[in-house]
Amino acid sequence: MQNLTMDNIDKNIKSLNTKRKQILFLQVKIKNEKLCYEKELNKLTKEYEKKLTNLSKKYDELNEFFVKLDERISNPSPCGDGLASDTLTK
């Protein structure tokens, strides 16, 4: 009777150890996947930050162009149309 109980205990211990190893394996796998996703997220974040910076610069350039254009339109030269005779890059 005691031998049967010891066998059951041994089987349960082996089963628990097997399950523990499976859990550890899954934990490592999840950690590796997480690191991979974090790396990809950082890469995409940097990419889009760069694109947003470029868009911001282009927006500023366009804004500056329109300010100069508005100045030219509101202050025409006395010799005629300031837009036709001059460039906006002054």
Coordinates of C-alpha atoms in Angstrom, one line a residue, residues 3 9 13-14 26-27 30 37 40-41 54 58 60 63 66 79 84 89-90:
N3 CA 4.6 1.5 -2.3
I9 CA 3.9 10.8 -5.3
I13 CA 6.5 15.1 -8.8
K14 CA 7.7 14.1 -12.3
L26 CA 7.0 29.5 -22.4
Q27 CA 8.3 32.3 -20.2
I30 CA 7.3 35.2 -24.4
Y37 CA 8.3 43.5 -30.6
E40 CA 10.4 46.8 -33.9
L41 CA 8.3 49.4 -32.1
N54 CA 10.7 66.5 -42.0
K58 CA 8.3 71.5 -44.8
D60 CA 7.5 75.8 -41.6
N63 CA 4.4 78.9 -43.8
F66 CA 3.0 82.3 -47.6
C79 CA 6.7 100.3 -60.5
A84 CA 6.0 89.6 -61.6
T89 CA 13.2 84.7 -51.9
K90 CA 14.4 88.1 -50.8

